[in-house]
mmCIF file of N, CA, C and O in Angstrom:
data_model
loop_
_atom_site.group_PDB
_atom_site.id
_atom_site.type_symbol
_atom_site.label_atom_id
_atom_site.label_comp_id
_atom_site.label_asym_id
_atom_site.label_seq_id
_atom_site.Cartn_x
_atom_site.Cartn_y
_atom_site.Cartn_z
ATOM 1 N N MET A 362 73.050 49.649 81.327
ATOM 2 C CA MET A 362 73.697 50.265 80.333
ATOM 3 C C MET A 362 75.183 50.282 80.515
ATOM 4 O O MET A 362 75.863 50.393 79.591
ATOM 5 N N LYS A 363 75.673 50.477 81.799
ATOM 6 C CA LYS A 363 76.934 50.725 81.861
ATOM 7 C C LYS A 363 77.577 49.168 81.570
ATOM 8 O O LYS A 363 78.872 49.253 81.297
ATOM 9 N N LYS A 364 76.940 48.264 82.194
ATOM 10 C CA LYS A 364 77.459 46.940 81.794
ATOM 11 C C LYS A 364 77.738 46.612 80.202
ATOM 12 O O LYS A 364 78.776 45.912 79.773
ATOM 13 N N ILE A 365 76.785 46.951 79.521
ATOM 14 C CA ILE A 365 76.923 47.064 78.019
ATOM 15 C C ILE A 365 78.092 47.605 77.621
ATOM 16 O O ILE A 365 78.992 47.505 76.894
ATOM 17 N N VAL A 366 78.234 49.100 77.964
ATOM 18 C CA VAL A 366 79.413 49.799 77.558
ATOM 19 C C VAL A 366 80.754 49.178 77.835
ATOM 20 O O VAL A 366 81.752 49.039 77.268
ATOM 21 N N ILE A 367 80.888 48.490 79.098
ATOM 22 C CA ILE A 367 81.978 47.973 79.664
ATOM 23 C C ILE A 367 82.388 46.837 78.944
ATOM 24 O O ILE A 367 83.582 46.545 78.319
ATOM 25 N N TYR A 368 81.437 45.993 78.452
ATOM 26 C CA TYR A 368 81.508 44.835 77.444
ATOM 27 C C TYR A 368 82.050 45.203 76.309
ATOM 28 O O TYR A 368 83.000 44.484 75.662
ATOM 29 N N ILE A 369 81.263 46.163 75.634
ATOM 30 C CA ILE A 369 81.905 46.621 74.473
ATOM 31 C C ILE A 369 83.336 46.932 74.344
ATOM 32 O O ILE A 369 84.046 46.769 73.592
ATOM 33 N N ILE A 370 83.819 47.900 75.543
ATOM 34 C CA ILE A 370 84.939 48.300 75.615
ATOM 35 C C ILE A 370 86.037 47.144 75.764
ATOM 36 O O ILE A 370 87.058 47.132 75.286
ATOM 37 N N ILE A 371 85.790 46.102 76.371
ATOM 38 C CA ILE A 371 86.524 44.876 76.697
ATOM 39 C C ILE A 371 86.763 44.010 75.484
ATOM 40 O O ILE A 371 87.753 43.618 74.880
ATOM 41 N N CYS A 372 85.654 43.967 74.549
ATOM 42 C CA CYS A 372 85.472 43.275 73.563
ATOM 43 C C CYS A 372 86.543 43.946 72.356
ATOM 44 O O CYS A 372 87.027 43.258 71.570
ATOM 45 N N LEU A 373 86.303 45.388 72.275
ATOM 46 C CA LEU A 373 87.107 46.095 71.339
ATOM 47 C C LEU A 373 88.473 45.838 71.701
ATOM 48 O O LEU A 373 89.458 46.271 70.766
ATOM 49 N N SER A 374 88.949 46.099 73.027
ATOM 50 C CA SER A 374 90.360 45.855 73.416
ATOM 51 C C SER A 374 91.110 44.470 73.232
ATOM 52 O O SER A 374 92.277 44.608 73.356
ATOM 53 N N ILE A 375 90.419 43.745 73.664
ATOM 54 C CA ILE A 375 91.041 42.426 73.100
ATOM 55 C C ILE A 375 91.965 42.169 72.018
ATOM 56 O O ILE A 375 93.167 41.800 72.228
ATOM 57 N N PRO A 376 91.516 42.647 70.872
ATOM 58 C CA PRO A 376 92.636 42.458 69.789
ATOM 59 C C PRO A 376 93.652 43.185 69.956
ATOM 60 O O PRO A 376 94.839 42.802 69.393
ATOM 61 N N LEU A 377 93.707 44.334 70.277
ATOM 62 C CA LEU A 377 94.948 45.276 70.738
ATOM 63 C C LEU A 377 96.212 44.280 71.489
ATOM 64 O O LEU A 377 97.132 44.515 71.158
ATOM 65 N N PHE A 378 95.426 43.629 72.578
ATOM 66 C CA PHE A 378 96.451 42.760 73.389
ATOM 67 C C PHE A 378 97.046 41.784 72.499
ATOM 68 O O PHE A 378 98.046 41.522 72.751
ATOM 69 N N SER A 379 96.450 41.432 71.183
ATOM 70 C CA SER A 379 96.898 40.060 70.638
ATOM 71 C C SER A 379 98.015 40.847 69.713
ATOM 72 O O SER A 379 98.927 39.761 69.127
ATOM 73 N N TYR A 380 98.067 42.013 69.496
ATOM 74 C CA TYR A 380 98.984 42.644 68.549
ATOM 75 C C TYR A 380 100.479 42.927 69.478
ATOM 76 O O TYR A 380 101.441 43.685 68.762
ATOM 77 N N SER A 381 100.441 42.523 70.588
ATOM 78 C CA SER A 381 101.630 42.966 71.353
ATOM 79 C C SER A 381 103.030 42.397 70.758
ATOM 80 O O SER A 381 102.935 41.397 70.013
ATOM 81 N N ASN A 382 104.167 43.142 71.006
ATOM 82 C CA ASN A 382 105.223 42.556 70.388
ATOM 83 C C ASN A 382 105.899 41.420 71.407
ATOM 84 O O ASN A 382 106.349 41.733 72.216
ATOM 85 N N ASP A 383 106.159 40.194 70.750
ATOM 86 C CA ASP A 383 106.920 39.040 71.422
ATOM 87 C C ASP A 383 107.992 38.477 70.412
ATOM 88 O O ASP A 383 108.508 37.708 70.762
ATOM 89 N N CYS A 384 108.527 39.470 69.934
ATOM 90 C CA CYS A 384 109.781 39.317 68.994
ATOM 91 C C CYS A 384 109.439 38.157 67.930
ATOM 92 O O CYS A 384 110.429 37.266 67.592
ATOM 93 N N ASN A 385 108.343 37.921 67.504
ATOM 94 C CA ASN A 385 108.152 36.945 66.281
ATOM 95 C C ASN A 385 108.509 37.492 65.123
ATOM 96 O O ASN A 385 108.716 36.927 64.012
ATOM 97 N N TYR A 386 108.366 38.929 64.947
ATOM 98 C CA TYR A 386 108.810 39.551 63.793
ATOM 99 C C TYR A 386 110.077 40.315 64.056
ATOM 100 O O TYR A 386 110.264 41.416 64.771
ATOM 101 N N VAL A 387 111.038 39.962 63.442
ATOM 102 C CA VAL A 387 112.560 40.981 63.566
ATOM 103 C C VAL A 387 112.768 41.656 62.372
ATOM 104 O O VAL A 387 112.409 41.466 61.231
ATOM 105 N N MET A 388 113.177 42.933 62.594
ATOM 106 C CA MET A 388 113.515 43.953 61.639
ATOM 107 C C MET A 388 114.497 43.486 60.634
ATOM 108 O O MET A 388 115.550 42.810 61.028
ATOM 109 N N ASP A 389 114.258 43.472 59.434
ATOM 110 C CA ASP A 389 115.485 43.126 58.440
ATOM 111 C C ASP A 389 115.969 44.414 58.044
ATOM 112 O O ASP A 389 115.614 45.318 58.405
ATOM 113 N N ASP A 390 117.272 44.102 57.506
ATOM 114 C CA ASP A 390 118.387 45.000 57.165
ATOM 115 C C ASP A 390 117.579 46.102 56.351
ATOM 116 O O ASP A 390 118.085 47.390 56.420
ATOM 117 N N SER A 391 116.806 45.990 55.185
ATOM 118 C CA SER A 391 116.315 47.011 54.399
ATOM 119 C C SER A 391 115.569 47.995 55.229
ATOM 120 O O SER A 391 115.465 49.073 54.833
ATOM 121 N N ARG A 392 114.688 47.281 55.970
ATOM 122 C CA ARG A 392 113.731 48.165 56.792
ATOM 123 C C ARG A 392 114.745 49.182 57.697
ATOM 124 O O ARG A 392 114.336 49.954 58.097
ATOM 125 N N MET A 393 115.474 48.405 58.458
ATOM 126 C CA MET A 393 116.352 49.224 59.301
ATOM 127 C C MET A 393 116.959 50.440 58.600
ATOM 128 O O MET A 393 117.069 51.360 59.092
ATOM 129 N N GLU A 394 117.371 50.354 57.328
ATOM 130 C CA GLU A 394 117.947 51.082 56.655
ATOM 131 C C GLU A 394 117.072 52.296 56.210
ATOM 132 O O GLU A 394 117.332 53.612 56.331
ATOM 133 N N ARG A 395 115.683 51.913 55.977
ATOM 134 C CA ARG A 395 114.675 52.925 55.537
ATOM 135 C C ARG A 395 114.390 53.691 56.954
ATOM 136 O O ARG A 395 114.063 54.914 56.825
ATOM 137 N N ILE A 396 114.436 53.111 58.053
ATOM 138 C CA ILE A 396 114.085 53.759 59.285
ATOM 139 C C ILE A 396 115.368 54.520 60.007
ATOM 140 O O ILE A 396 115.001 55.914 59.862
ATOM 141 N N ILE A 397 116.504 54.140 59.436
ATOM 142 C CA ILE A 397 117.473 55.212 59.765
ATOM 143 C C ILE A 397 117.590 56.346 58.934
ATOM 144 O O ILE A 397 117.624 57.568 59.478
ATOM 145 N N GLN A 398 117.275 56.082 57.757
ATOM 146 C CA GLN A 398 117.163 57.446 56.854
ATOM 147 C C GLN A 398 115.997 58.128 57.200
ATOM 148 O O GLN A 398 116.369 59.527 57.042
ATOM 149 N N GLN A 399 114.784 57.675 57.618
ATOM 150 C CA GLN A 399 113.995 58.673 58.099
ATOM 151 C C GLN A 399 114.227 59.218 59.496
ATOM 152 O O GLN A 399 114.065 60.493 59.580
ATOM 153 N N MET A 400 114.878 58.820 60.394
ATOM 154 C CA MET A 400 115.260 59.261 61.656
ATOM 155 C C MET A 400 116.438 60.600 61.314
ATOM 156 O O MET A 400 116.418 61.418 61.672
ATOM 157 N N GLN A 401 117.289 60.215 60.237
ATOM 158 C CA GLN A 401 118.255 61.167 59.830
ATOM 159 C C GLN A 401 117.760 62.356 59.089
ATOM 160 O O GLN A 401 118.150 63.339 59.241
ATOM 161 N N ASN A 402 116.436 62.281 58.447
ATOM 162 C CA ASN A 402 115.786 63.617 58.261
ATOM 163 C C ASN A 402 115.428 64.459 59.122
ATOM 164 O O ASN A 402 114.909 65.552 58.978
ATOM 165 N N LYS A 403 115.030 64.008 60.519
ATOM 166 C CA LYS A 403 114.542 64.713 61.369
ATOM 167 C C LYS A 403 115.651 65.338 62.470
ATOM 168 O O LYS A 403 116.757 64.758 62.607
ATOM 169 N N GLN A 404 115.483 66.698 62.477
ATOM 170 C CA GLN A 404 116.793 67.324 63.524
ATOM 171 C C GLN A 404 116.373 67.092 64.964
ATOM 172 O O GLN A 404 117.340 66.863 65.692
ATOM 173 N N ASP A 405 115.084 66.784 65.310
ATOM 174 C CA ASP A 405 114.897 66.464 66.744
ATOM 175 C C ASP A 405 115.111 65.019 67.038
ATOM 176 O O ASP A 405 114.427 64.426 66.623
ATOM 177 N N ASP A 406 115.588 65.224 68.162
ATOM 178 C CA ASP A 406 115.592 63.581 68.782
ATOM 179 C C ASP A 406 114.228 62.965 69.441
ATOM 180 O O ASP A 406 114.286 61.913 69.263
ATOM 181 N N ASN A 407 113.450 63.913 69.768
ATOM 182 C CA ASN A 407 112.149 63.561 70.145
ATOM 183 C C ASN A 407 111.408 62.880 69.011
ATOM 184 O O ASN A 407 111.013 61.789 68.972
ATOM 185 N N LYS A 408 111.669 63.513 68.033
ATOM 186 C CA LYS A 408 110.891 62.973 66.619
ATOM 187 C C LYS A 408 111.817 61.775 65.969
ATOM 188 O O LYS A 408 110.845 60.898 65.709
ATOM 189 N N LYS A 409 112.754 61.723 66.486
ATOM 190 C CA LYS A 409 113.723 60.440 65.823
ATOM 191 C C LYS A 409 112.928 59.338 66.994
ATOM 192 O O LYS A 409 113.022 58.121 66.490
ATOM 193 N N MET A 410 113.047 59.619 68.098
ATOM 194 C CA MET A 410 112.566 58.559 69.127
ATOM 195 C C MET A 410 111.143 58.160 68.818
ATOM 196 O O MET A 410 110.939 56.693 68.846
ATOM 197 N N ASN A 411 110.195 58.824 68.431
ATOM 198 C CA ASN A 411 108.946 58.780 68.124
ATOM 199 C C ASN A 411 108.899 57.776 66.967
ATOM 200 O O ASN A 411 108.054 56.967 66.929
ATOM 201 N N ILE A 412 109.627 57.916 65.858
ATOM 202 C CA ILE A 412 109.718 57.050 64.833
ATOM 203 C C ILE A 412 110.197 55.613 65.152
ATOM 204 O O ILE A 412 109.536 54.670 64.791
ATOM 205 N N ILE A 413 111.412 55.509 65.806
ATOM 206 C CA ILE A 413 111.850 54.085 66.163
ATOM 207 C C ILE A 413 110.901 53.543 66.906
ATOM 208 O O ILE A 413 110.945 52.210 67.073
ATOM 209 N N LYS A 414 110.141 54.561 68.114
ATOM 210 C CA LYS A 414 109.155 53.449 69.156
ATOM 211 C C LYS A 414 108.264 53.087 68.129
ATOM 212 O O LYS A 414 107.602 51.899 68.557
ATOM 213 N N THR A 415 107.344 53.701 67.065
ATOM 214 C CA THR A 415 106.534 53.140 66.401
ATOM 215 C C THR A 415 106.776 52.062 65.742
ATOM 216 O O THR A 415 106.072 50.975 65.753
ATOM 217 N N TYR A 416 108.012 51.725 65.209
ATOM 218 C CA TYR A 416 108.502 50.481 64.715
ATOM 219 C C TYR A 416 108.456 49.660 65.545
ATOM 220 O O TYR A 416 108.228 48.031 65.442
ATOM 221 N N LEU A 417 109.157 49.748 66.823
ATOM 222 C CA LEU A 417 109.420 48.713 67.784
ATOM 223 C C LEU A 417 108.558 48.291 68.346
ATOM 224 O O LEU A 417 108.282 47.082 69.186
ATOM 225 N N GLN A 418 107.162 48.737 68.171
ATOM 226 C CA GLN A 418 106.108 48.310 68.718
ATOM 227 C C GLN A 418 105.612 47.045 67.931
ATOM 228 O O GLN A 418 104.669 46.253 68.355
ATOM 229 N N ARG A 419 106.007 46.914 66.764
ATOM 230 C CA ARG A 419 105.647 45.966 65.981
ATOM 231 C C ARG A 419 106.968 44.760 65.649
ATOM 232 O O ARG A 419 106.694 43.637 65.077
ATOM 233 N N LEU A 420 108.063 45.395 65.757
ATOM 234 C CA LEU A 420 109.421 44.785 65.168
ATOM 235 C C LEU A 420 110.351 44.456 66.340
ATOM 236 O O LEU A 420 110.340 45.658 67.157
ATOM 237 N N CYS A 421 111.085 43.667 66.474
ATOM 238 C CA CYS A 421 112.383 43.352 67.483
ATOM 239 C C CYS A 421 113.485 43.764 66.644
ATOM 240 O O CYS A 421 113.585 43.664 65.217
ATOM 241 N N LEU A 422 114.704 43.845 67.266
ATOM 242 C CA LEU A 422 115.850 44.246 66.433
ATOM 243 C C LEU A 422 117.102 43.338 67.455
ATOM 244 O O LEU A 422 116.970 43.353 68.392
ATOM 245 N N SER A 423 118.226 43.398 66.493
ATOM 246 C CA SER A 423 119.304 42.596 67.299
ATOM 247 C C SER A 423 120.261 43.884 67.856
ATOM 248 O O SER A 423 120.007 44.921 67.309
ATOM 249 N N THR A 424 121.122 43.287 68.535
ATOM 250 C CA THR A 424 122.003 44.617 69.099
ATOM 251 C C THR A 424 122.689 45.177 68.223
ATOM 252 O O THR A 424 123.028 46.568 68.288
ATOM 253 N N GLU A 425 123.300 44.617 67.290
ATOM 254 C CA GLU A 425 123.886 45.520 66.095
ATOM 255 C C GLU A 425 123.048 46.434 65.538
ATOM 256 O O GLU A 425 123.634 47.553 65.173
ATOM 257 N N GLN A 426 121.749 45.933 65.231
ATOM 258 C CA GLN A 426 120.800 47.166 64.596
ATOM 259 C C GLN A 426 120.518 48.240 65.414
ATOM 260 O O GLN A 426 120.657 49.340 65.140
ATOM 261 N N MET A 427 120.421 47.730 66.832
ATOM 262 C CA MET A 427 120.160 48.905 67.801
ATOM 263 C C MET A 427 121.527 49.776 67.793
ATOM 264 O O MET A 427 121.267 50.823 68.133
ATOM 265 N N SER A 428 122.840 49.334 67.875
ATOM 266 C CA SER A 428 123.611 50.266 67.850
ATOM 267 C C SER A 428 124.009 51.171 66.528
ATOM 268 O O SER A 428 124.310 52.231 66.710
ATOM 269 N N LYS A 429 123.598 50.696 65.461
ATOM 270 C CA LYS A 429 123.249 51.539 64.128
ATOM 271 C C LYS A 429 122.283 52.764 64.612
ATOM 272 O O LYS A 429 122.597 53.854 64.193
ATOM 273 N N ILE A 430 121.220 52.181 64.753
ATOM 274 C CA ILE A 430 120.285 53.299 65.192
ATOM 275 C C ILE A 430 120.516 54.389 66.215
ATOM 276 O O ILE A 430 120.301 55.342 66.162
ATOM 277 N N LEU A 431 121.235 53.751 67.286
ATOM 278 C CA LEU A 431 121.706 54.704 68.445
ATOM 279 C C LEU A 431 122.686 55.699 67.851
ATOM 280 O O LEU A 431 122.549 56.776 68.328
ATOM 281 N N ASN A 432 123.164 55.594 66.625
ATOM 282 C CA ASN A 432 124.295 56.602 66.287
ATOM 283 C C ASN A 432 123.536 57.677 65.656
ATOM 284 O O ASN A 432 124.112 58.691 65.501
ATOM 285 N N THR A 433 122.042 57.411 65.197
ATOM 286 C CA THR A 433 121.407 58.642 64.844
ATOM 287 C C THR A 433 121.002 59.626 65.745
ATOM 288 O O THR A 433 120.558 60.678 65.233
ATOM 289 N N PHE A 434 120.962 59.314 66.840
ATOM 290 C CA PHE A 434 120.797 60.347 67.956
ATOM 291 C C PHE A 434 121.904 61.204 68.173
ATOM 292 O O PHE A 434 122.872 61.021 68.375
ATOM 293 N N GLY A 435 121.423 62.742 68.630
ATOM 294 C CA GLY A 435 122.319 63.636 68.567
ATOM 295 C C GLY A 435 122.996 63.962 70.069
ATOM 296 O O GLY A 435 124.032 64.104 70.320
ATOM 297 N N SER A 436 122.106 63.623 70.903
ATOM 298 C CA SER A 436 122.568 63.959 72.467
ATOM 299 C C SER A 436 122.542 62.513 73.092
ATOM 300 O O SER A 436 122.070 61.515 72.805
ATOM 301 N N LYS A 437 123.412 62.524 74.199
ATOM 302 C CA LYS A 437 123.559 61.630 75.026
ATOM 303 C C LYS A 437 122.287 60.926 75.857
ATOM 304 O O LYS A 437 122.223 59.849 75.950
ATOM 305 N N GLU A 438 121.505 61.897 76.374
ATOM 306 C CA GLU A 438 120.319 61.620 76.914
ATOM 307 C C GLU A 438 119.363 61.011 75.826
ATOM 308 O O GLU A 438 118.684 59.921 76.495
ATOM 309 N N ALA A 439 119.238 61.398 74.767
ATOM 310 C CA ALA A 439 118.224 60.482 73.566
ATOM 311 C C ALA A 439 118.924 59.040 73.483
ATOM 312 O O ALA A 439 118.269 58.175 73.500
ATOM 313 N N GLN A 440 120.299 58.923 73.587
ATOM 314 C CA GLN A 440 120.892 57.682 73.431
ATOM 315 C C GLN A 440 120.606 56.736 74.575
ATOM 316 O O GLN A 440 120.236 55.690 74.489
ATOM 317 N N VAL A 441 120.498 57.348 75.718
ATOM 318 C CA VAL A 441 120.318 56.463 76.872
ATOM 319 C C VAL A 441 118.664 56.122 76.971
ATOM 320 O O VAL A 441 118.467 54.991 77.421
ATOM 321 N N GLU A 442 118.040 57.149 76.647
ATOM 322 C CA GLU A 442 116.739 56.846 76.589
ATOM 323 C C GLU A 442 116.294 55.552 75.665
ATOM 324 O O GLU A 442 115.603 54.754 75.826
ATOM 325 N N PHE A 443 117.019 55.675 74.585
ATOM 326 C CA PHE A 443 116.932 54.667 73.486
ATOM 327 C C PHE A 443 117.384 53.354 73.824
ATOM 328 O O PHE A 443 116.423 52.005 73.797
ATOM 329 N N LEU A 444 118.452 53.252 74.755
ATOM 330 C CA LEU A 444 119.017 51.968 75.140
ATOM 331 C C LEU A 444 117.756 51.392 76.164
ATOM 332 O O LEU A 444 117.832 50.068 76.188
ATOM 333 N N ALA A 445 117.421 52.218 77.037
ATOM 334 C CA ALA A 445 116.508 51.671 78.163
ATOM 335 C C ALA A 445 115.156 51.315 77.193
ATOM 336 O O ALA A 445 114.786 50.084 77.835
ATOM 337 N N TYR A 446 114.700 51.974 76.498
ATOM 338 C CA TYR A 446 113.518 51.649 75.797
ATOM 339 C C TYR A 446 113.754 50.434 75.110
ATOM 340 O O TYR A 446 112.676 49.627 74.955
ATOM 341 N N SER A 447 114.530 50.134 74.275
ATOM 342 C CA SER A 447 114.737 49.071 73.328
ATOM 343 C C SER A 447 115.310 47.896 73.963
ATOM 344 O O SER A 447 115.029 46.693 73.133
ATOM 345 N N LYS A 448 115.452 47.628 75.316
ATOM 346 C CA LYS A 448 115.750 46.439 76.019
ATOM 347 C C LYS A 448 114.599 45.494 75.672
ATOM 348 O O LYS A 448 115.040 44.445 75.606
ATOM 349 N N ASN A 449 113.500 45.889 75.836
ATOM 350 C CA ASN A 449 112.238 45.090 75.839
ATOM 351 C C ASN A 449 112.189 44.322 74.156
ATOM 352 O O ASN A 449 111.365 43.545 74.134
ATOM 353 N N TYR A 450 112.839 45.223 73.342
ATOM 354 C CA TYR A 450 112.838 44.860 72.016
ATOM 355 C C TYR A 450 113.809 43.983 71.452
ATOM 356 O O TYR A 450 114.156 43.940 69.886
ATOM 357 N N ILE A 451 114.974 43.454 72.194
ATOM 358 C CA ILE A 451 116.123 42.907 71.610
ATOM 359 C C ILE A 451 115.895 41.505 71.498
ATOM 360 O O ILE A 451 115.706 40.808 72.301
ATOM 361 N N THR A 452 116.514 40.879 70.218
ATOM 362 C CA THR A 452 116.349 39.438 69.852
ATOM 363 C C THR A 452 117.813 38.759 70.699
ATOM 364 O O THR A 452 117.482 37.422 70.970
ATOM 365 N N ASP A 453 118.945 39.366 70.918
ATOM 366 C CA ASP A 453 120.017 38.763 71.465
ATOM 367 C C ASP A 453 120.244 39.624 72.667
ATOM 368 O O ASP A 453 121.208 40.338 72.718
ATOM 369 N N ILE A 454 119.605 39.189 73.617
ATOM 370 C CA ILE A 454 119.704 39.970 75.087
ATOM 371 C C ILE A 454 121.146 39.927 75.524
ATOM 372 O O ILE A 454 121.549 40.754 76.456
ATOM 373 N N GLU A 455 121.581 38.908 75.435
ATOM 374 C CA GLU A 455 123.188 38.782 75.984
ATOM 375 C C GLU A 455 124.161 39.638 75.428
ATOM 376 O O GLU A 455 124.988 40.173 76.035
ATOM 377 N N ASN A 456 123.879 40.002 74.149
ATOM 378 C CA ASN A 456 124.817 40.891 73.458
ATOM 379 C C ASN A 456 124.402 42.496 73.892
ATOM 380 O O ASN A 456 125.401 43.421 74.039
ATOM 381 N N TYR A 457 123.266 42.442 74.230
ATOM 382 C CA TYR A 457 122.880 43.788 74.821
ATOM 383 C C TYR A 457 123.358 44.195 76.018
ATOM 384 O O TYR A 457 123.944 45.113 76.171
ATOM 385 N N ASN A 458 123.504 42.825 76.906
ATOM 386 C CA ASN A 458 124.002 43.602 78.225
ATOM 387 C C ASN A 458 125.614 43.530 78.125
ATOM 388 O O ASN A 458 125.895 44.349 78.808
ATOM 389 N N LYS A 459 126.082 42.976 77.023
ATOM 390 C CA LYS A 459 127.656 43.201 77.080
ATOM 391 C C LYS A 459 127.881 44.653 76.583
ATOM 392 O O LYS A 459 128.726 45.297 76.654
ATOM 393 N N LEU A 460 126.985 45.049 75.643
ATOM 394 C CA LEU A 460 127.240 46.576 75.055
ATOM 395 C C LEU A 460 126.854 47.280 76.369
ATOM 396 O O LEU A 460 127.765 48.486 76.315
ATOM 397 N N ILE A 461 125.551 47.371 77.026
ATOM 398 C CA ILE A 461 125.650 48.048 78.191
ATOM 399 C C ILE A 461 126.838 48.131 79.048
ATOM 400 O O ILE A 461 127.352 49.196 79.596
ATOM 401 N N ALA A 462 127.379 47.056 79.244
ATOM 402 C CA ALA A 462 128.423 46.926 80.306
ATOM 403 C C ALA A 462 129.644 47.763 79.641
ATOM 404 O O ALA A 462 130.382 48.224 80.582
ATOM 405 N N LYS A 463 129.869 47.476 78.496
ATOM 406 C CA LYS A 463 130.996 48.291 77.741
ATOM 407 C C LYS A 463 130.727 49.822 77.667
ATOM 408 O O LYS A 463 131.792 50.605 78.107
ATOM 409 N N LYS A 464 129.420 50.333 77.494
ATOM 410 C CA LYS A 464 129.167 51.588 77.643
ATOM 411 C C LYS A 464 129.270 52.415 79.121
ATOM 412 O O LYS A 464 129.660 53.384 79.151
ATOM 413 N N ASN A 465 129.078 51.258 80.022
ATOM 414 C CA ASN A 465 129.320 52.020 81.394
ATOM 415 C C ASN A 465 130.526 52.147 81.870
ATOM 416 O O ASN A 465 130.808 52.843 82.949
ATOM 417 N N ASN A 466 131.566 51.380 81.217
ATOM 418 C CA ASN A 466 133.022 51.487 81.576
ATOM 419 C C ASN A 466 133.834 52.666 80.866
ATOM 420 O O ASN A 466 133.268 53.325 80.342
#
């Protein structure tokens, strides 16, 4: 019985792994504007972070888009958390690295 349950769990979880974000889908500008508007409607940085994390599980973004989203956060801590989290979802990592270097100076 245990083997059947484990087999069922494995079979059900395999499709979930196929939906991982590998940057095949990039956020377009109209979607980004809607996301920013959703985030601006929230006062709490944690809620803003939850919104963007939900989208980043399916979409990647450019460093320019990341910078615009970064400005919606009120606290420096939330901005740092977003910068760290978004690194895995950036399409132009060389520009991301330049931005991080500039922010650290």
